[in-house]
Tab-separated table of C-alpha atoms in Angstrom:
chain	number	residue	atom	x	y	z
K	1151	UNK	CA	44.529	4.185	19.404
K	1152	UNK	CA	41.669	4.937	17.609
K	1153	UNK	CA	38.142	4.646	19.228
K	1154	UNK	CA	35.242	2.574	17.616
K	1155	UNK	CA	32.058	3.999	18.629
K	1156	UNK	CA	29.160	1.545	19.906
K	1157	UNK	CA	26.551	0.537	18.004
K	1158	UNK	CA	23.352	2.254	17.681
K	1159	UNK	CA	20.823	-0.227	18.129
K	1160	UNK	CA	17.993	-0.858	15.973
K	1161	UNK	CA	14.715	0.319	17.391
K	1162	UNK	CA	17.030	4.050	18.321
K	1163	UNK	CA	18.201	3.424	14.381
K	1164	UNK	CA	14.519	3.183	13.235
K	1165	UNK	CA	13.463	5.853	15.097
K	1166	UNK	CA	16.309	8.009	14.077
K	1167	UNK	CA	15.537	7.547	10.451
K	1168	UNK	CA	11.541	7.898	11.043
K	1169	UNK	CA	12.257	11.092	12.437
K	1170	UNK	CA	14.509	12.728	9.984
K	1171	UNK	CA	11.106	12.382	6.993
K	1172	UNK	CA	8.604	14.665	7.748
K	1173	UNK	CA	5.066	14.188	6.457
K	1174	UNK	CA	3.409	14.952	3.430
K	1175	UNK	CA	1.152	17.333	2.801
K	1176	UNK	CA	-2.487	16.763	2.314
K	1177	UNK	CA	-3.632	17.821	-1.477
K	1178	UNK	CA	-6.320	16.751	-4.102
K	1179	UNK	CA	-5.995	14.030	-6.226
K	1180	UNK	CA	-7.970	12.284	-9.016
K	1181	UNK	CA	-9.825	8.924	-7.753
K	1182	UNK	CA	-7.345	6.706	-10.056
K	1183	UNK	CA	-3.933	8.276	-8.242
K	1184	UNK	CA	-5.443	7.561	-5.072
K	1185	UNK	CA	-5.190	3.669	-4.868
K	1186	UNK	CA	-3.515	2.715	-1.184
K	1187	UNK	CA	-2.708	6.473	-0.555
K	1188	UNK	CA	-4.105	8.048	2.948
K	1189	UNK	CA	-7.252	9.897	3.324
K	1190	UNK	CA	-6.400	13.109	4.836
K	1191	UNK	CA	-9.523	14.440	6.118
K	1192	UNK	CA	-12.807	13.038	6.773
K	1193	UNK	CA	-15.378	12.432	4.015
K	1194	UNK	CA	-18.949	13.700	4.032
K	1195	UNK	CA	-21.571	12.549	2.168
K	1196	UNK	CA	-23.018	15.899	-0.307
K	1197	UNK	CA	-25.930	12.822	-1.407
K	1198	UNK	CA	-27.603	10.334	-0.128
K	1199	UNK	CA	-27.032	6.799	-0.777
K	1200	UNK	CA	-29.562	5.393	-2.404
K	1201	UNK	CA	-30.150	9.353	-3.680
K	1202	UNK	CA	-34.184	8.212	-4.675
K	1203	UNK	CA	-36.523	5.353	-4.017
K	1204	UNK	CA	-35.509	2.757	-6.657
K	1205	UNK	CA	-36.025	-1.178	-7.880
K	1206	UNK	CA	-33.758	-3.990	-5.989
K	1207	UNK	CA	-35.260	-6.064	-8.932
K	1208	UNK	CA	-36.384	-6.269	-12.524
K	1209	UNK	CA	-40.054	-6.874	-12.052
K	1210	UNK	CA	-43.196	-4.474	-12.315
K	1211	UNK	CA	-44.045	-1.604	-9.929
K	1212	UNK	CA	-47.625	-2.424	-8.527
K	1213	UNK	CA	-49.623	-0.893	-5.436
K	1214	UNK	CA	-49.723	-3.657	-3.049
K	1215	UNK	CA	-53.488	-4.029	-2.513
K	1216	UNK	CA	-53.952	-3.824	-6.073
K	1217	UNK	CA	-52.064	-7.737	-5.973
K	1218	UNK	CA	-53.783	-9.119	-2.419
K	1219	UNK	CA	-55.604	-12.442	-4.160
K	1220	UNK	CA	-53.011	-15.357	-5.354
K	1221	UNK	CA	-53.259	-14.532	-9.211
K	1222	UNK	CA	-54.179	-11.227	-10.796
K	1223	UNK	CA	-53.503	-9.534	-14.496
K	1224	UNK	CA	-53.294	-5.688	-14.627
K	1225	UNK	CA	-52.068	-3.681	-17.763
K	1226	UNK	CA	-48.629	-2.344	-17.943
K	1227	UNK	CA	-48.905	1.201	-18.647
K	1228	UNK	CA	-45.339	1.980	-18.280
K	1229	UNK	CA	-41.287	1.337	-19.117
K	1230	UNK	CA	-39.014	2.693	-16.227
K	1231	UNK	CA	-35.787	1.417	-17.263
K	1232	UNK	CA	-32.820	2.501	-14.945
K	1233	UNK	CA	-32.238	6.238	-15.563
K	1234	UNK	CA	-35.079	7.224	-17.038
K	1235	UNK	CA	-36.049	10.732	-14.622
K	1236	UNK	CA	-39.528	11.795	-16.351
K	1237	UNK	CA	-41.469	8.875	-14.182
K	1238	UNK	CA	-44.988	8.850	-14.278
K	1239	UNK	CA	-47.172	8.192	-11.383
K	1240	UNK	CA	-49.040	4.772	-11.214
K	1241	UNK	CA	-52.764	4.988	-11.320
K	1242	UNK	CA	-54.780	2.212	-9.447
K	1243	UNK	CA	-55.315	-0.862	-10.365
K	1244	UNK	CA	-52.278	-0.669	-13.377
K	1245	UNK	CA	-48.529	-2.070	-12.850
K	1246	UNK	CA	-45.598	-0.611	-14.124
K	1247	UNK	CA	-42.511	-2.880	-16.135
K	1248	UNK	CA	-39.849	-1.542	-14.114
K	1249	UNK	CA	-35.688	-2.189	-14.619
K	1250	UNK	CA	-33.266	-3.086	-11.270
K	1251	UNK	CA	-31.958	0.851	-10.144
K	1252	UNK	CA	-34.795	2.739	-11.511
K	1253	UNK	CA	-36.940	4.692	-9.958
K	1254	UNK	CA	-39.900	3.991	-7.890
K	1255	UNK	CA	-43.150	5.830	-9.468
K	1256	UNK	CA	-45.143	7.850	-7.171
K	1257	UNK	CA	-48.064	5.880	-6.361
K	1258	UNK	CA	-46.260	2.047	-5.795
K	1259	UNK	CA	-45.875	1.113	-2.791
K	1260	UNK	CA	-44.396	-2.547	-4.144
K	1261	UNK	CA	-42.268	-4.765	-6.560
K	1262	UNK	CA	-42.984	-7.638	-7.992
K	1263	UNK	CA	-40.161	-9.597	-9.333
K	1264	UNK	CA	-40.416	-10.691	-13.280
K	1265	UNK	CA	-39.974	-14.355	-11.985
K	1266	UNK	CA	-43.517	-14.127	-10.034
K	1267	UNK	CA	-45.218	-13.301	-13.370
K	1268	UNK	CA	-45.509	-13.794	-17.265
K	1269	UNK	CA	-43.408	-11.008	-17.811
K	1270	UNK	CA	-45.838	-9.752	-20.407
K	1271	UNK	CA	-45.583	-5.903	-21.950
K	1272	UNK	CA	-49.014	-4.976	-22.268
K	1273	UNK	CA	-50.546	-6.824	-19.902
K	1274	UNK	CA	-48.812	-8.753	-16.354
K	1275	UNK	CA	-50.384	-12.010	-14.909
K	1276	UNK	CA	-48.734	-11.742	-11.173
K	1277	UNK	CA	-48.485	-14.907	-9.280
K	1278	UNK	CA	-47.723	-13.881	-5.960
K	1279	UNK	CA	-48.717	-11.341	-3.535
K	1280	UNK	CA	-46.239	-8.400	-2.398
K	1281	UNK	CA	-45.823	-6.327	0.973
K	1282	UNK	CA	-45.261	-3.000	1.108
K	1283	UNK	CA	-41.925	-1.787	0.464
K	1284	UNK	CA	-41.186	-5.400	-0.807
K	1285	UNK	CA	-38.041	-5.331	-3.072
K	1286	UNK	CA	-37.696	-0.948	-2.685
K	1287	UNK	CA	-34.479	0.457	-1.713
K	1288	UNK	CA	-35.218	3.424	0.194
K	1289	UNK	CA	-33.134	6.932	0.036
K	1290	UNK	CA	-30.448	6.988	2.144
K	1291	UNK	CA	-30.591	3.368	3.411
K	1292	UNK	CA	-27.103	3.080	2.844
K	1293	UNK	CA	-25.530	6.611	3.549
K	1294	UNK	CA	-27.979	9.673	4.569
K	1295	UNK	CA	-26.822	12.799	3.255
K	1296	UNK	CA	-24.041	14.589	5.423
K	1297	UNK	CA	-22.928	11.326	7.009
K	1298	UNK	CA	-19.405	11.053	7.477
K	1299	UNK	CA	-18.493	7.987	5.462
K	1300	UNK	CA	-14.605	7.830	5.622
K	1301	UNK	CA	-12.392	8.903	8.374
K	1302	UNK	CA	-9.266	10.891	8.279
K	1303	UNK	CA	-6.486	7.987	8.461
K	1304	UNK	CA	-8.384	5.702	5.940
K	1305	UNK	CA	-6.234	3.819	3.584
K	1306	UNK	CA	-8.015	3.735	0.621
K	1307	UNK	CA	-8.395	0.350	-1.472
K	1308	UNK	CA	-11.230	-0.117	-4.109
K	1309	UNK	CA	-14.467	0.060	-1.792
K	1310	UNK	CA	-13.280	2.840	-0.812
K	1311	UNK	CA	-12.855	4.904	-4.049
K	1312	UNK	CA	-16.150	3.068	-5.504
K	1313	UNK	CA	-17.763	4.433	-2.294
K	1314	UNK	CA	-15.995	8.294	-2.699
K	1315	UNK	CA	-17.402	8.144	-6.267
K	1316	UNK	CA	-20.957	6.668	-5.635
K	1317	UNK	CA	-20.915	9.989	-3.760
K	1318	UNK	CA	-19.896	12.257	-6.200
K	1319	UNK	CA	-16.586	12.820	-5.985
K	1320	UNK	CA	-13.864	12.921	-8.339
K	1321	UNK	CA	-11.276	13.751	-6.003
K	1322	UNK	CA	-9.642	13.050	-2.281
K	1323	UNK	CA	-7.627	15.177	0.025
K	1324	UNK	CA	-4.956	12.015	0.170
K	1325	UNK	CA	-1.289	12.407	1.718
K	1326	UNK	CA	0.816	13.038	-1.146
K	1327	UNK	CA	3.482	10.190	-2.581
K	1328	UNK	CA	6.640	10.217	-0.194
K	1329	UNK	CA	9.453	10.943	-3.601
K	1330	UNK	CA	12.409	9.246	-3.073
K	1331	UNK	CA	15.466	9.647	-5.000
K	1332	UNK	CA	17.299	6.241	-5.644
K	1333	UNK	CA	20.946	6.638	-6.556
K	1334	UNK	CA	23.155	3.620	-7.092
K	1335	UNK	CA	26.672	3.781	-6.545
K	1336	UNK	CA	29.869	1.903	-7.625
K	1337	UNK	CA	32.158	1.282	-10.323
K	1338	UNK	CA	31.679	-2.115	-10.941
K	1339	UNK	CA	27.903	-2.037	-11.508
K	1340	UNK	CA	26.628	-2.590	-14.948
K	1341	UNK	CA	23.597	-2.293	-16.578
K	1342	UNK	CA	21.374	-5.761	-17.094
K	1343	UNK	CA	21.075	-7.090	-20.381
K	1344	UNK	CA	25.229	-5.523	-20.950
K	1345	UNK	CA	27.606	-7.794	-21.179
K	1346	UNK	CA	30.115	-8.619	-17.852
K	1347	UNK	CA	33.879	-7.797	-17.655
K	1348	UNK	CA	35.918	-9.564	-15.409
K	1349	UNK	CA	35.280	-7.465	-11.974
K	1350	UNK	CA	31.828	-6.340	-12.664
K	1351	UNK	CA	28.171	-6.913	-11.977
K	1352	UNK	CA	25.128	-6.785	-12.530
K	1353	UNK	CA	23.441	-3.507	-10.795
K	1354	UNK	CA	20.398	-4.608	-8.981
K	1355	UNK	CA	19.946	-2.582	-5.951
K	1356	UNK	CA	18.337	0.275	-7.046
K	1357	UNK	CA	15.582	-1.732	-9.307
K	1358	UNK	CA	15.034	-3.592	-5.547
K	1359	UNK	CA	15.146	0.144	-3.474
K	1360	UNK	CA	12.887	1.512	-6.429
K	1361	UNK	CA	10.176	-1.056	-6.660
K	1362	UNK	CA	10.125	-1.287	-2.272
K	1363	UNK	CA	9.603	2.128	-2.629
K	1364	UNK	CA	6.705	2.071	-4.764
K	1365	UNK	CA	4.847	-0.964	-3.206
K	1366	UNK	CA	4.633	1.754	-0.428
K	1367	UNK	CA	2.520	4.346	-2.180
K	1368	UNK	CA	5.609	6.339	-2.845
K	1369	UNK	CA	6.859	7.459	-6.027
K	1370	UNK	CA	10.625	6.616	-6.783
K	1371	UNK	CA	13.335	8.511	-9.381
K	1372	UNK	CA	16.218	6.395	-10.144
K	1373	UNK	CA	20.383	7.386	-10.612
K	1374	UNK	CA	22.051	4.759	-11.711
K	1375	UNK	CA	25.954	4.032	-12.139
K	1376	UNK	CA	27.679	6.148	-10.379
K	1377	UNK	CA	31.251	6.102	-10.131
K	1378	UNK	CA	33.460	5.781	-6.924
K	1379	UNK	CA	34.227	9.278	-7.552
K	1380	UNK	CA	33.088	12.031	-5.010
K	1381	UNK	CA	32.723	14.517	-7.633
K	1382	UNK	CA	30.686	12.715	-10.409
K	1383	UNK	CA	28.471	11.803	-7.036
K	1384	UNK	CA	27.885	15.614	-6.460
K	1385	UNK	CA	27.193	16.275	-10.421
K	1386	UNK	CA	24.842	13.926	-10.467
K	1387	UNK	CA	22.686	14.663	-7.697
K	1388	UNK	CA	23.006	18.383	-8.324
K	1389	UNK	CA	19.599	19.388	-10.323
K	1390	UNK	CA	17.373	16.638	-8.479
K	1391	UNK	CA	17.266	17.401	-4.650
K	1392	UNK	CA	15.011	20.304	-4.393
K	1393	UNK	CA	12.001	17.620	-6.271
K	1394	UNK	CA	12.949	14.646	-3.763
K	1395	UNK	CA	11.273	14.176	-0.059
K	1396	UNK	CA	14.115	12.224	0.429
K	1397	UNK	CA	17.707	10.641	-1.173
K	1398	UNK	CA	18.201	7.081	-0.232
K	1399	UNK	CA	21.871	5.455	-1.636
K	1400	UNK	CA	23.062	2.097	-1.194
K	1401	UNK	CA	26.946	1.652	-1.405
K	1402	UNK	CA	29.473	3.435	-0.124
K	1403	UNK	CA	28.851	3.589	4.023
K	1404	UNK	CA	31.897	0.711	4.779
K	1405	UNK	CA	35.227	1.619	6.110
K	1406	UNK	CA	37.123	0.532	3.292
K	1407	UNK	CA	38.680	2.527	0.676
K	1408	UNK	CA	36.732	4.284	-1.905
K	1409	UNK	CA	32.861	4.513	0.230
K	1410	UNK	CA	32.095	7.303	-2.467
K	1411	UNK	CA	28.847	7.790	-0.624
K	1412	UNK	CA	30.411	8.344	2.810
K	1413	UNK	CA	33.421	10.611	0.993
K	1414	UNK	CA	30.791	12.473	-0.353
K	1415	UNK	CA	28.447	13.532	2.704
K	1416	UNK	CA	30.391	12.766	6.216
K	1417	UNK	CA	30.602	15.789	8.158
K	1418	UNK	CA	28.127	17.425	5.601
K	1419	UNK	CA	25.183	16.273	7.571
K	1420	UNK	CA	24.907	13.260	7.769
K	1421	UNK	CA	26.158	10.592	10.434
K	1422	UNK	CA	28.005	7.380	9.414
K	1423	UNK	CA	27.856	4.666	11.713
K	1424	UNK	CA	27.220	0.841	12.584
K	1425	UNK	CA	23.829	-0.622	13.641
K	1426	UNK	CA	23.804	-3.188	16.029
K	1427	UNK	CA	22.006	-5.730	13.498
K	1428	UNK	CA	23.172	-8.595	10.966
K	1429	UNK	CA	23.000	-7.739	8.416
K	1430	UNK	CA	23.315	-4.417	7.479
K	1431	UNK	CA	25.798	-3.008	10.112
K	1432	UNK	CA	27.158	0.212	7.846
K	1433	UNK	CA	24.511	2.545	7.933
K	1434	UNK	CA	24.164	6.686	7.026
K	1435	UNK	CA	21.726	9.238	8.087
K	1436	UNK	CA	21.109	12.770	8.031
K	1437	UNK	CA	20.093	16.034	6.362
K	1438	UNK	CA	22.319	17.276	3.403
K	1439	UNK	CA	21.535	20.935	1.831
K	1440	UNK	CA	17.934	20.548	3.418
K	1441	UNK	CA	17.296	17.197	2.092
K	1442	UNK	CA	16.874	13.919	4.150
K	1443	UNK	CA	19.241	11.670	3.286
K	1444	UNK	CA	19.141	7.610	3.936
K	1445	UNK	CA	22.130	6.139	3.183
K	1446	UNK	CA	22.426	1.784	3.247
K	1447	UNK	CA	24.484	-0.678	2.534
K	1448	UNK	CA	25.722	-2.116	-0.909
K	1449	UNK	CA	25.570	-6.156	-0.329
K	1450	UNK	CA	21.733	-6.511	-1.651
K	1451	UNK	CA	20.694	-8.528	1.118
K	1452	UNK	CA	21.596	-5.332	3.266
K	1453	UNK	CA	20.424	-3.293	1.323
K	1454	UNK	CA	16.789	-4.924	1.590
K	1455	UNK	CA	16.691	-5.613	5.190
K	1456	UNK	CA	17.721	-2.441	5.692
K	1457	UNK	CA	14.988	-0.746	3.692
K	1458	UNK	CA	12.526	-2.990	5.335
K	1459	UNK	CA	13.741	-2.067	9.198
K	1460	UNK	CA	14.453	1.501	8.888
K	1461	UNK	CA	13.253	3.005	5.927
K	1462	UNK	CA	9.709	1.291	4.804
K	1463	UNK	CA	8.242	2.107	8.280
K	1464	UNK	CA	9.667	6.069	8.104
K	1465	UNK	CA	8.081	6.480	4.557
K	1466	UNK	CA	4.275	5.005	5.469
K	1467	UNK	CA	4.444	6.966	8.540
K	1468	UNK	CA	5.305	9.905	6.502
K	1469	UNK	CA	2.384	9.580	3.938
K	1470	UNK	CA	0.231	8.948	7.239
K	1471	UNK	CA	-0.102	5.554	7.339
K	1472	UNK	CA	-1.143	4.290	11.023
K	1473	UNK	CA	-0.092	0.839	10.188
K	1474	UNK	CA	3.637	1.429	9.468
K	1475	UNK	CA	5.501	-2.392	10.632
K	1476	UNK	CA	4.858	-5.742	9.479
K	1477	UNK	CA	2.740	-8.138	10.914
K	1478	UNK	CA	5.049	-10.235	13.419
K	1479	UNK	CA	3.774	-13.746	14.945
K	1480	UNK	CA	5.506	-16.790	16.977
K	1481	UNK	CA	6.598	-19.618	14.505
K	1482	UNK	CA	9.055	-22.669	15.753
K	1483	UNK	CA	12.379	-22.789	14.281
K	1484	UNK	CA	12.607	-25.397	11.935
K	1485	UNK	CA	16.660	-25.942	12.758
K	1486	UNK	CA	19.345	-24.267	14.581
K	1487	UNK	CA	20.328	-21.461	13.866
K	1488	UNK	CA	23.319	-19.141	15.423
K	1489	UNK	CA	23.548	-15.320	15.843
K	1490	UNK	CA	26.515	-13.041	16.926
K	1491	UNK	CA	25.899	-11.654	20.522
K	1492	UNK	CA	25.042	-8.210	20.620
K	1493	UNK	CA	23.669	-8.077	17.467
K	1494	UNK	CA	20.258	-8.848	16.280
K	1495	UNK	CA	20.081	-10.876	13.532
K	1496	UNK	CA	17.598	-11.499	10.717
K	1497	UNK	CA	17.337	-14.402	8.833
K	1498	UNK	CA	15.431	-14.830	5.854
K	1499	UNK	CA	12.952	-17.900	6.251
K	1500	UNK	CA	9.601	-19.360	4.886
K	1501	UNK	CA	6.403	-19.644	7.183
K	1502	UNK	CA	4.441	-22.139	7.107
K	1503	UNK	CA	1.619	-22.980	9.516
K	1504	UNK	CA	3.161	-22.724	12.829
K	1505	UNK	CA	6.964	-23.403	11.820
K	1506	UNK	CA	9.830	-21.495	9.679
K	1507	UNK	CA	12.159	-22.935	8.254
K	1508	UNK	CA	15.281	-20.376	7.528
K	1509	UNK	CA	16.305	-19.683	3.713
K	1510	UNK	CA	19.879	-19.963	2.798
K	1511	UNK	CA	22.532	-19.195	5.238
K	1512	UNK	CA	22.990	-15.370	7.241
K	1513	UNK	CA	25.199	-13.981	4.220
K	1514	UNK	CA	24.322	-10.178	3.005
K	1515	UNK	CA	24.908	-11.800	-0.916
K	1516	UNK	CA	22.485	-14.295	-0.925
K	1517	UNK	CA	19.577	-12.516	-2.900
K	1518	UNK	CA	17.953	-15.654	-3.969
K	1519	UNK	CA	17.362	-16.489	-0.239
K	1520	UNK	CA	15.745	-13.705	0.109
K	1521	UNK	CA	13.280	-13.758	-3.149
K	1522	UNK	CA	12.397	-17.069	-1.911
K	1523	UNK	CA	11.528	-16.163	1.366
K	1524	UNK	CA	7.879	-14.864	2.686
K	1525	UNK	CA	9.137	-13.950	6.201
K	1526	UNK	CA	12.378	-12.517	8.325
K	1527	UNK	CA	13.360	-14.769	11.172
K	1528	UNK	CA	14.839	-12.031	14.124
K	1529	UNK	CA	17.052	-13.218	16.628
K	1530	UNK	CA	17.304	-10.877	19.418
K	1531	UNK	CA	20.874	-9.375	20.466
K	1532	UNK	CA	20.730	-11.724	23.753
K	1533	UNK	CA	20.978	-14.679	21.792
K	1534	UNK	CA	23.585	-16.730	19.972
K	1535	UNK	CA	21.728	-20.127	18.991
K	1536	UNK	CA	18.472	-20.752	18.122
K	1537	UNK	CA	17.835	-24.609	18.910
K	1538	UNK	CA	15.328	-26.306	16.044
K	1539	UNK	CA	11.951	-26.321	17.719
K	1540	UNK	CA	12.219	-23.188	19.882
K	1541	UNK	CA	10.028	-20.521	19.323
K	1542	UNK	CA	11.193	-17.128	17.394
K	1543	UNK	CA	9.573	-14.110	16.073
K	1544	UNK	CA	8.951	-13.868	12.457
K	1545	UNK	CA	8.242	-10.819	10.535
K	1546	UNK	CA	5.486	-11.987	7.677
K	1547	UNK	CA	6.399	-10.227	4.740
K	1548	UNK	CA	3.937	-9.560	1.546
């Protein structure tokens, strides 16, 4: 009588499939292909932030005992609009129409702003007094030169990159993309937008595996629409692994007849086997001719959970993200739900202050649960009923 091995279960799965994809390396990229990518080293400073002594404010440049009494007129015997660099120094007793970001002429120790004055051009009458160093941003108040200003590990967002280029520099040492290679399998798939036969559908997973992919950072190549045939699985991966970091599948891993995916690669590397979670129980892992290979379920449901357990956390942690699992918090159940023992399920459910209420029923089909859904309800292995009002963890997805 034939054997059926126990189930992995799913933190030894996740780790598993962490460990099989190895980091990226660190290279150069332009500021615009850097957007949520990982800094890998730290960034120094080659200027100072502000680099010169400029304007906060459009206003005149005046020495400050030169405007001591309540009311005083002085001629203007200068423009400094922002980016002029051939500044002239500002003699006694003159003022200076100066522009918000330009430069601070030697000689002024002050601005006035235009709204304290007539905002004449040949001569000023300036209504209020000003300190010294009123309204002057001083070099390097913001970042001195040779400051470290990002650390290794940043993820970098917009003030980041507006910050990297404020200092002069067009690229980043970034962890490259993770590239995944998303291949599709199945006979009775069909492109959208074809019409159906009797027997077919509508092939969906790898648009889902390709976009979770990107929303990552990582950069995703699609296969779609292949056969349950072993061979036409080999021809039409052959030309694409050595470009991949990794080949994820979906279909194929069940015990049935025709599992294309798991006629194609068990005992070539990869491991076939069940993980103790509903659901998403058929799962594939391993290293075929050098590649790592990720292989999930076909129900889309599965599929998705799937990605989101095992794979989303291995792929940020491979493009050195410290951050790699979703946010989890305590919600009350908003009605009963029931879970196989010994398995840990996930139900897809929508948070809402403190409560979740679950989203369609536990079925691996029901996609539309799960598009409507901001959050995964997980009932623990040790648990077959969920009572409404007791507390559960919810992953917070988005």
């Amino acid at each position: 009588m034939r054997t059926v091995p126990k189930p992995i279960s799913v933190d030894d799965y996740r780790a598993r499939v962490r460990a099989l994809v190895p980091a990226t390396p660190v290279t150069l990229l332009p500021l615009e292909q850097c957007v949520g990518l990982v800094l890998g080293d730290d960034l120094v400073a080659p200027v100072s932030l502000p680099p010169f002594d400029n304007s906060a404010m459009d206003g005149y440049a005046v020495r400050s005992v030169d405007v001591a009494d309540p009311v005083v007129e002085l001629p203007v015997a200068e423009d400094i609009p922002a980016g002029r660099t051939d500044v002239v120094p500002l003699r006694p007793g003159t003022a200076h129409r100066i522009m918000t970001g330009a430069p601070i002429p030697p000689g002024a120790d002050a601005i006035v702003k235009v709204e304290d004055t007539d905002g004449g051009t040949e001569r000023v009458t300036i209504k209020a007094q000003a300190a010294p160093g009123a309204h002057i941003r001083r070099t390097g108040e913001d970042v001195a030169e040779g400051a470290t200003v990002l650390r290794a590990g940043t993820v970098l967002g917009s003030p980041q990159l507006g910050l990297a280029s404020a200092i002069g520099r067009a690229e980043l040492p970034v962890h490259r993309p993770v590239r995944v290679l998303v291949l599709s399998t199945g006979s009775e798939l069909v492109e959208p937008g074809e019409p159906l036969r009797p027997g077919q559908i509508y092939e969906s997973n790898s648009v889902l595996l390709a976009t979770a992919v990107r929303e990552t950072g990582g950069e995703a190549t699609v296969l779609r629409f292949v056969p349950d045939d072993v061979r036409a699985f080999h021809d039409t991966i052959a030309g694409h692994l050595d470009k991949v970091d990794v080949l994820v599948t979906s279909g194929g891993v069940s015990a049935g007849a025709y599992e294309v995916v798991k006629d194609s690669l068990d005992g070539r590397g990869v491991d076939f086997l069940r993980v103790a979670v509903q659901p998403g129980g058929p799962q594939g892992s391993g290293v075929f001719q050098g590649l790592p290979v990720v292989t999930l379920p076909g129900n889309p449901v599965s599929a998705a959970l799937s990605f989101e357990l095992f794979l989303r956390p291995a792929l940020l942690a491979a493009m050195g993200h410290a951050v790699i699992n979703r946010p989890r918090v305590k919600a009350r159940s908003g009605a009963e739900l029931r879970s196989p023992l010994g398995r840990r399920q996930y139900r897809r459910g929508f948070l809402e202050g403190e409560a979740v209420a679950p989203v369609g029923g536990p079925g691996s089909h029901l996609l539309a649960a799960f598009a409507s859904s901001n959050c995964l309800i997980e009932i623990p292995e040790d648990v077959d009923v969920v009572a409404e009002g007791d507390p559960v963890t919810v992953l917070v997805l988005g």
